[in-house]
Amino acid sequence: MRALSSLWRLTVGKKIIMAATGAGLCAFVLGHMAGNLKIFLGREVFNHYAEWLRHIGEPLLPPTAGLCVARLGIIACAALHITMAVQLYLLSDAARPTRYNKVDNSLVLSRTSLMMRLGGVTLGAFILFHLAHLTWGWICPGEYVAGDPYNNVIAGFQHSWLAAFYLLAMVPLCLHLYHGIWSAFQTLGLNSPRYNALRRPLALAFSLLVFVGNASIPLAVQAGVLHL
Amino acid sequence: MELNAHVPSGPIESKWQRHQFDMKLVNPANKRKYNVIVVGSGLAGGAAAASLGEMGYRVDCFCFQDSPRRAHSIAAQGGINAAKNYQNDGDSVHRLFYDTVKGGDFRAREANVYRLAELSANIIDQCVAQGVPFAREYGGTLDNRSFGGAQVSRTFYARGQTGQQLLLGAYQALSKQIAAGTVQMHARTEMLDLIVIDGAARGIVTRDLVTGETKSWLADAVLLCTGGYSNVFYLSTNAIGCNATAIWRAYRRGAGFANPCYTQIHPTCIPQSGDYQSKLTLMSESLRNDGRIWVPKQAGETRTADKVPEGERDYYLERLYPSFGNLCPRDIASRRAKEQCDAGRGVGPGGGGVYLDFAEAIGRLGRRTVEQRYGNLFEMYERITGEDPYTVPMRIYPAPHYTMGGLWVDYNLMSTIPGLHVLGEANFSDHGANRLGASALMQGLADGYFVAPATLGHYLASTKLAKVDLDHPEVKRTEEEVANRTRRLLDNPGKRSAMSFHRELGALLWEKCGMARNREGLTEALRLIPQLREEFWNDVTVPGTGESLNQSLERAGRVGDFFELAELLCRDALEREESCGGHFREEYQTEDGEAQRRDDLFAHAAVWEYAGEDKAPIRNTEQLDFEYVKPAQRSYK
Amino acid sequence: MKLTLHVWRQSGPTAPGRFETYVAPDVNEHMSFLEMLDVVNERLTAEGKEPFAFEHDCREGICGSCGMVINGRPHGKTGLTATCQLHMRHFSDGEELWIEPYRAKAFPVIRDLIVDRSAFDRIIQAGGYISARTGSAPEANAILVPKPAADWAMDAAQCIGCGACVAACPNASAMLFLSAKVSHLGLLPQGQPERYERVQRMLEQHDAEGFGNCTNHGACEAVCPKGISLDFIAKLNRDMLASALRAPVAQE
């Protein structure tokens, strides 16, 4: 038990939890994007997909139970990810009580690594906004139609400020993904001289894919390709 | 002074084995009742402290550095010898023994050397088991190389950092014992004196280098593993902190000091670049395998190396020693370099260097091969000098590197003070008048892992020691003397730093008692050194206080002892009227300038006995008998 | 050349520190950095002032004693070089240098530029060894080690324990140091029996000493005088994961 609990107690363990939950969240981001791209197939397909999500696992599970489990999983991942991040931040902050008087900027080898904490906070705020917009319907209350996500997405993105905001939010998301994925390889010890050269490009490809995929929806709405 | 080497009788091959059986043992349950002090945490000290702790003794280990891992053993580059005969090239315990006695110019004790050769194989086993990452062949077996002109490949190595890896092995073993509580480690703590009670070594007085606290420690035996005294020359390849205070204080308390004049000057070091220079950097001797050493024929040559045509270069080692050439032994290569520079043919700033040229090797082997063999050394050279040795010949000059002399010990590594054992470079060692390459690491580890743990038990089991406590008058007296000395340094109303005195002493000693010595120079040195010492005690200034970390105070104390040691070194060199190994007396050389031993008069170890302040020390001798290796003139022509 | 030095002076761990400014008027380009400091200190001594303390010993880049932060960078700007082998030819006339001690909670300042790195020793004591009782070792060639493994282990074993990795890390983490030892021993067959327990114990000690955690910045690798690779940290992480999930660990 002591060995297993070291994942919680030791800083490397905490990092491993962060990396593992991060990987789970990456899978979600990818699945979420793939599902959302169905919007290009029309109202019926998209709304049907959204409805289908409520019935995952049926008839083995009661209705919406599958979705609840998935949601709980995602929330647990996010909660652990954030808890570990906060704990590690506090530990690291305490590890250098006195700062250097002179800083050598050339020592910061990766700009994106610096953005992880700030980017993470921004991202958290965006996700809450996103939920408020499309799950709870608080942002554009007049236009929100429960059970018609096709309408809700397109009506929302027809406001150019909202489309622009979503586009902008993809930047911290993808930077976070880019460094996070590479970092997770490192933290989970997925490291071998044979494949190391592939890790950065893979992280880049993944984050670009997410960027392009997600950005395509507000852009398409603004361009008039998608409309009500 | 009685000098009984306690060499066991019988044939040399079985002496150690039989001695191990004959020695008394300490009952395992009783071991924890004994307290042992180990001073120094290098190969000898680290290995001894770890082994003794593991055996069950209560060990206190001291080092002046911030961690036992920093001991200067860490800087040894080349490798460690062992008679494993993995290469099937005819090596054996007997051959390693023979080579070591001969290489030492027949001034070592045969029985000790044989034991060293015998234990060499166990050392490699031990170190491999600890995880020392020695170089390997593709089949997974250990790799060897030939080193320092040896005719067999018996040197084990870990890149150019063998000393580092062996030391870390010992340090890790020590760390395990520290965690287990058998060894108490006292880092940043310097030994300043030895406590002798009823004729036996019973403890030490230390200064805590952070708080300045002076403290006494008592024990049943004391092991000094404090390294050599090359820093008496100021500029040497030793670390800045290396010092002779521990052995010198022990000498003043009655331990015999053997052969102080045996100092080894390493031929391939980077020359001095200015007066500010604080140390000299050694480059592995392996460079001489492919590099050619030369100087311009014309004294006072001003052209750069590439402008000196082939015909105007003197490859003096190849000329003088056609069969060994650039690979002749260390002492010869060093002395010949000095000769050239003294004659005004030296190169580089101040004419203090000779060329070590790889142009021919690069032409013959290609730059790639040279890079593979010496790449890291070339990088180091360039880092220090700013010159690229692929295009400009390296400049090298000899530098003090190792001291074969040290406290006299018997076969059990015990000095003339009962209970005071001396290990590694600090003792007068198994190397005679000259040490072979890759043998220092071997000796330190043999002493630390295998010899001392066995012989110490014998001493403890066969000696009845009275109980003493910190209130003992002798403890108080020793503490008082240490405190007085420290106070004297701190309160001195002088003007000059200890470092400036050290620099002056070093230059004088290097000039008069360096690579070549003569009666006139030594007599002169014996006149000048006491004068300078007098000046030191009158004019040294030590800023700061004694109650905190004070590097100036540390330095001053060490320099004070170097002054006394330097005098003994010159005295020993003067009285040894022969040339042997690292000791070259210009009066005693053959017609073609080779060292001339005088076996009839000097086949002995000279053991100096302290006679008191301002009294001439007494020279005792231990006769050396050569039963198995017959003394002969070394020839490398 | 002439340099202006701002050197951190601090009389003890809890005392407040401050920069003091000294001028080094006659710096020779062949001097090492520490020799340049020697000259400044010699002058202070001659003026009856107390020289500043800095740690140094072998002055050939192997003992790991020296280490200070020069203009925000441990061991100065050249890379793959310990402070003692940094030479003044890399500086130019009129340059201003800020010289500070390593700053980390686990490395309290002892005096001026000297810090207490005994936390490193305690990490090794926690498990950075292979247990091999003196005299009990099997014949050396009975243990075969593939050459690539031996070479790789040696890459890690080169660490000199100077602490520059901690000093450079934005989180003051000692992961590069720790991973070098864990990898050195874990790559060799001799190190297998204690492999996973070692990781757990050393990490436990690392955290207890107050070092921060690794966020994969790579600043440690950039300043390491021996060029120890970040890959060893990944190896360490993998061993940690294995030790937590499946490997037998005897400390329950």
Coordinates of N, CA, C and O in Angstrom, one line a residue, chain B residues 478-541:
Chain B
T478 N 46.4 19.0 24.5 CA 46.4 19.0 23.0 C 45.4 20.1 22.5 O 45.7 20.9 21.6
E479 N 44.3 20.1 23.1 CA 43.3 21.2 22.8 C 43.9 22.6 22.9 O 43.7 23.4 22.1
E480 N 44.5 22.7 24.0 CA 45.1 24.0 24.4 C 46.1 24.4 23.3 O 46.2 25.6 22.8
E481 N 46.9 23.5 22.9 CA 48.0 23.8 21.9 C 47.3 24.2 20.5 O 47.8 25.1 19.8
V482 N 46.2 23.5 20.2 CA 45.5 23.8 19.0 C 44.9 25.2 19.1 O 45.1 26.0 18.2
A483 N 44.3 25.5 20.2 CA 43.7 26.8 20.4 C 44.8 27.9 20.3 O 44.5 29.0 19.7
N484 N 45.9 27.7 20.9 CA 47.0 28.7 20.9 C 47.4 29.0 19.5 O 47.7 30.1 19.1
R485 N 47.6 27.9 18.8 CA 48.1 28.1 17.4 C 47.1 28.9 16.6 O 47.4 29.8 15.8
T486 N 45.8 28.6 16.7 CA 44.7 29.3 16.0 C 44.7 30.7 16.4 O 44.6 31.6 15.6
R487 N 44.8 31.0 17.7 CA 44.8 32.3 18.2 C 46.0 33.1 17.7 O 45.9 34.3 17.3
R488 N 47.1 32.4 17.7 CA 48.3 33.1 17.2 C 48.1 33.6 15.8 O 48.5 34.7 15.4
L489 N 47.6 32.7 14.9 CA 47.3 33.1 13.5 C 46.4 34.3 13.4 O 46.6 35.3 12.7
L490 N 45.3 34.2 14.2 CA 44.2 35.2 14.1 C 44.7 36.6 14.6 O 44.3 37.6 14.1
D491 N 45.5 36.5 15.7 CA 45.9 37.8 16.3 C 47.1 38.4 15.7 O 47.6 39.5 16.1
N492 N 47.7 37.7 14.8 CA 49.0 38.2 14.2 C 48.8 39.5 13.5 O 48.0 39.7 12.7
P493 N 49.7 40.5 13.9 CA 49.5 41.9 13.3 C 50.2 42.0 12.0 O 50.8 43.0 11.7
G494 N 50.1 41.0 11.1 CA 50.9 41.0 9.9 C 50.2 41.7 8.8 O 49.1 42.3 8.9
K495 N 50.8 41.6 7.6 CA 50.3 42.4 6.4 C 50.0 41.4 5.2 O 49.2 41.7 4.4
R496 N 50.7 40.3 5.2 CA 50.6 39.4 4.0 C 49.7 38.3 4.1 O 49.6 37.7 5.2
S497 N 49.1 37.9 3.0 CA 48.2 36.7 3.1 C 48.9 35.4 3.1 O 50.1 35.3 2.7
A498 N 48.3 34.4 3.7 CA 49.0 33.1 3.8 C 49.2 32.6 2.4 O 50.2 31.9 2.1
M499 N 48.3 32.9 1.4 CA 48.5 32.4 0.1 C 49.8 33.0 -0.6 O 50.5 32.3 -1.3
S500 N 50.1 34.2 -0.3 CA 51.3 34.8 -0.9 C 52.5 34.1 -0.3 O 53.5 33.9 -1.1
F501 N 52.5 33.7 1.0 CA 53.6 33.0 1.5 C 53.7 31.6 0.9 O 54.8 31.1 0.6
H502 N 52.6 31.0 0.7 CA 52.5 29.7 0.2 C 53.1 29.7 -1.2 O 53.9 28.8 -1.6
R503 N 52.8 30.7 -2.0 CA 53.3 30.8 -3.4 C 54.8 30.9 -3.4 O 55.5 30.3 -4.1
E504 N 55.3 31.7 -2.4 CA 56.7 32.0 -2.4 C 57.5 30.7 -1.9 O 58.5 30.3 -2.5
L505 N 56.9 30.0 -0.9 CA 57.5 28.7 -0.5 C 57.5 27.7 -1.6 O 58.5 27.1 -1.9
G506 N 56.4 27.6 -2.3 CA 56.3 26.7 -3.4 C 57.3 26.9 -4.5 O 58.0 26.0 -5.0
A507 N 57.5 28.2 -4.9 CA 58.4 28.5 -5.9 C 59.8 28.2 -5.5 O 60.6 27.6 -6.3
L508 N 60.1 28.4 -4.3 CA 61.5 28.1 -3.7 C 61.7 26.6 -3.7 O 62.8 26.1 -4.2
L509 N 60.7 25.9 -3.3 CA 60.9 24.4 -3.2 C 61.0 23.8 -4.6 O 61.8 22.9 -4.8
W510 N 60.2 24.3 -5.5 CA 60.2 23.8 -6.9 C 61.5 24.1 -7.5 O 62.1 23.2 -8.2
E511 N 62.1 25.2 -7.2 CA 63.4 25.6 -7.8 C 64.5 24.7 -7.2 O 65.4 24.2 -7.9
K512 N 64.5 24.5 -5.9 CA 65.7 23.9 -5.2 C 65.4 22.4 -5.0 O 66.4 21.7 -4.8
C513 N 64.2 22.0 -5.0 CA 64.0 20.6 -4.6 C 62.9 20.0 -5.5 O 62.0 19.3 -5.0
G514 N 62.9 20.4 -6.7 CA 61.8 19.9 -7.7 C 62.3 18.7 -8.4 O 62.5 17.6 -7.8
M515 N 62.4 18.8 -9.7 CA 62.7 17.6 -10.5 C 64.1 17.2 -10.4 O 64.5 16.0 -10.6
A516 N 65.0 18.1 -10.2 CA 66.4 17.8 -10.1 C 67.0 18.5 -8.9 O 66.6 19.7 -8.7
R517 N 67.8 17.9 -8.1 CA 68.2 18.5 -6.8 C 69.7 18.4 -6.7 O 70.3 17.4 -7.3
N518 N 70.4 19.3 -6.0 CA 71.8 19.1 -5.8 C 72.1 19.7 -4.4 O 71.3 20.4 -3.8
R519 N 73.3 19.3 -3.9 CA 73.7 19.7 -2.6 C 73.6 21.2 -2.3 O 73.0 21.6 -1.3
E520 N 74.2 21.9 -3.3 CA 74.2 23.4 -3.1 C 72.8 24.0 -3.0 O 72.5 24.7 -2.0
G521 N 71.9 23.6 -3.9 CA 70.5 24.1 -3.9 C 69.8 23.7 -2.6 O 69.1 24.5 -2.0
L522 N 70.0 22.4 -2.2 CA 69.3 22.0 -1.0 C 69.8 22.7 0.2 O 69.0 23.0 1.1
T523 N 71.1 22.9 0.3 CA 71.7 23.6 1.4 C 71.1 25.0 1.5 O 70.7 25.5 2.6
E524 N 71.1 25.6 0.3 CA 70.5 26.9 0.2 C 69.0 26.9 0.7 O 68.6 27.8 1.5
A525 N 68.3 25.9 0.2 CA 66.9 25.9 0.6 C 66.7 25.7 2.1 O 65.8 26.3 2.7
L526 N 67.6 24.9 2.7 CA 67.5 24.7 4.1 C 67.9 26.0 4.9 O 67.5 26.1 6.1
R527 N 68.5 26.9 4.3 CA 68.8 28.2 4.9 C 67.6 29.1 4.7 O 67.2 29.8 5.6
L528 N 67.0 29.1 3.5 CA 66.0 30.0 3.2 C 64.6 29.7 3.8 O 63.9 30.6 4.2
I529 N 64.3 28.4 3.8 CA 63.0 28.0 4.3 C 62.7 28.5 5.7 O 61.7 29.1 6.0
P530 N 63.6 28.2 6.6 CA 63.4 28.7 8.0 C 63.2 30.2 8.1 O 62.4 30.7 8.9
Q531 N 64.0 30.9 7.3 CA 63.8 32.4 7.2 C 62.4 32.8 6.8 O 61.8 33.6 7.4
L532 N 62.0 32.1 5.7 CA 60.7 32.5 5.2 C 59.6 32.1 6.2 O 58.6 32.8 6.4
R533 N 59.8 31.0 6.9 CA 58.8 30.5 7.9 C 58.7 31.6 9.0 O 57.6 31.9 9.5
E534 N 59.9 32.0 9.4 CA 60.0 33.1 10.5 C 59.1 34.3 10.0 O 58.3 34.8 10.8
E535 N 59.4 34.7 8.8 CA 58.7 35.8 8.2 C 57.1 35.5 8.2 O 56.4 36.4 8.5
F536 N 56.8 34.3 7.8 CA 55.4 33.9 7.8 C 54.8 34.2 9.2 O 53.7 34.8 9.3
W537 N 55.4 33.7 10.2 CA 54.8 33.8 11.5 C 54.8 35.2 12.0 O 54.0 35.6 12.9
N538 N 55.7 36.0 11.5 CA 55.7 37.4 11.9 C 54.7 38.3 11.1 O 54.2 39.3 11.6
D539 N 54.6 38.0 9.8 CA 53.9 38.9 8.9 C 52.6 38.4 8.3 O 52.1 39.1 7.4
V540 N 52.2 37.2 8.6 CA 51.0 36.8 8.0 C 49.8 37.5 8.6 O 49.8 37.8 9.8
T541 N 48.8 37.7 7.8 CA 47.5 38.3 8.3 C 46.4 37.4 8.0 O 46.3 36.8 6.9

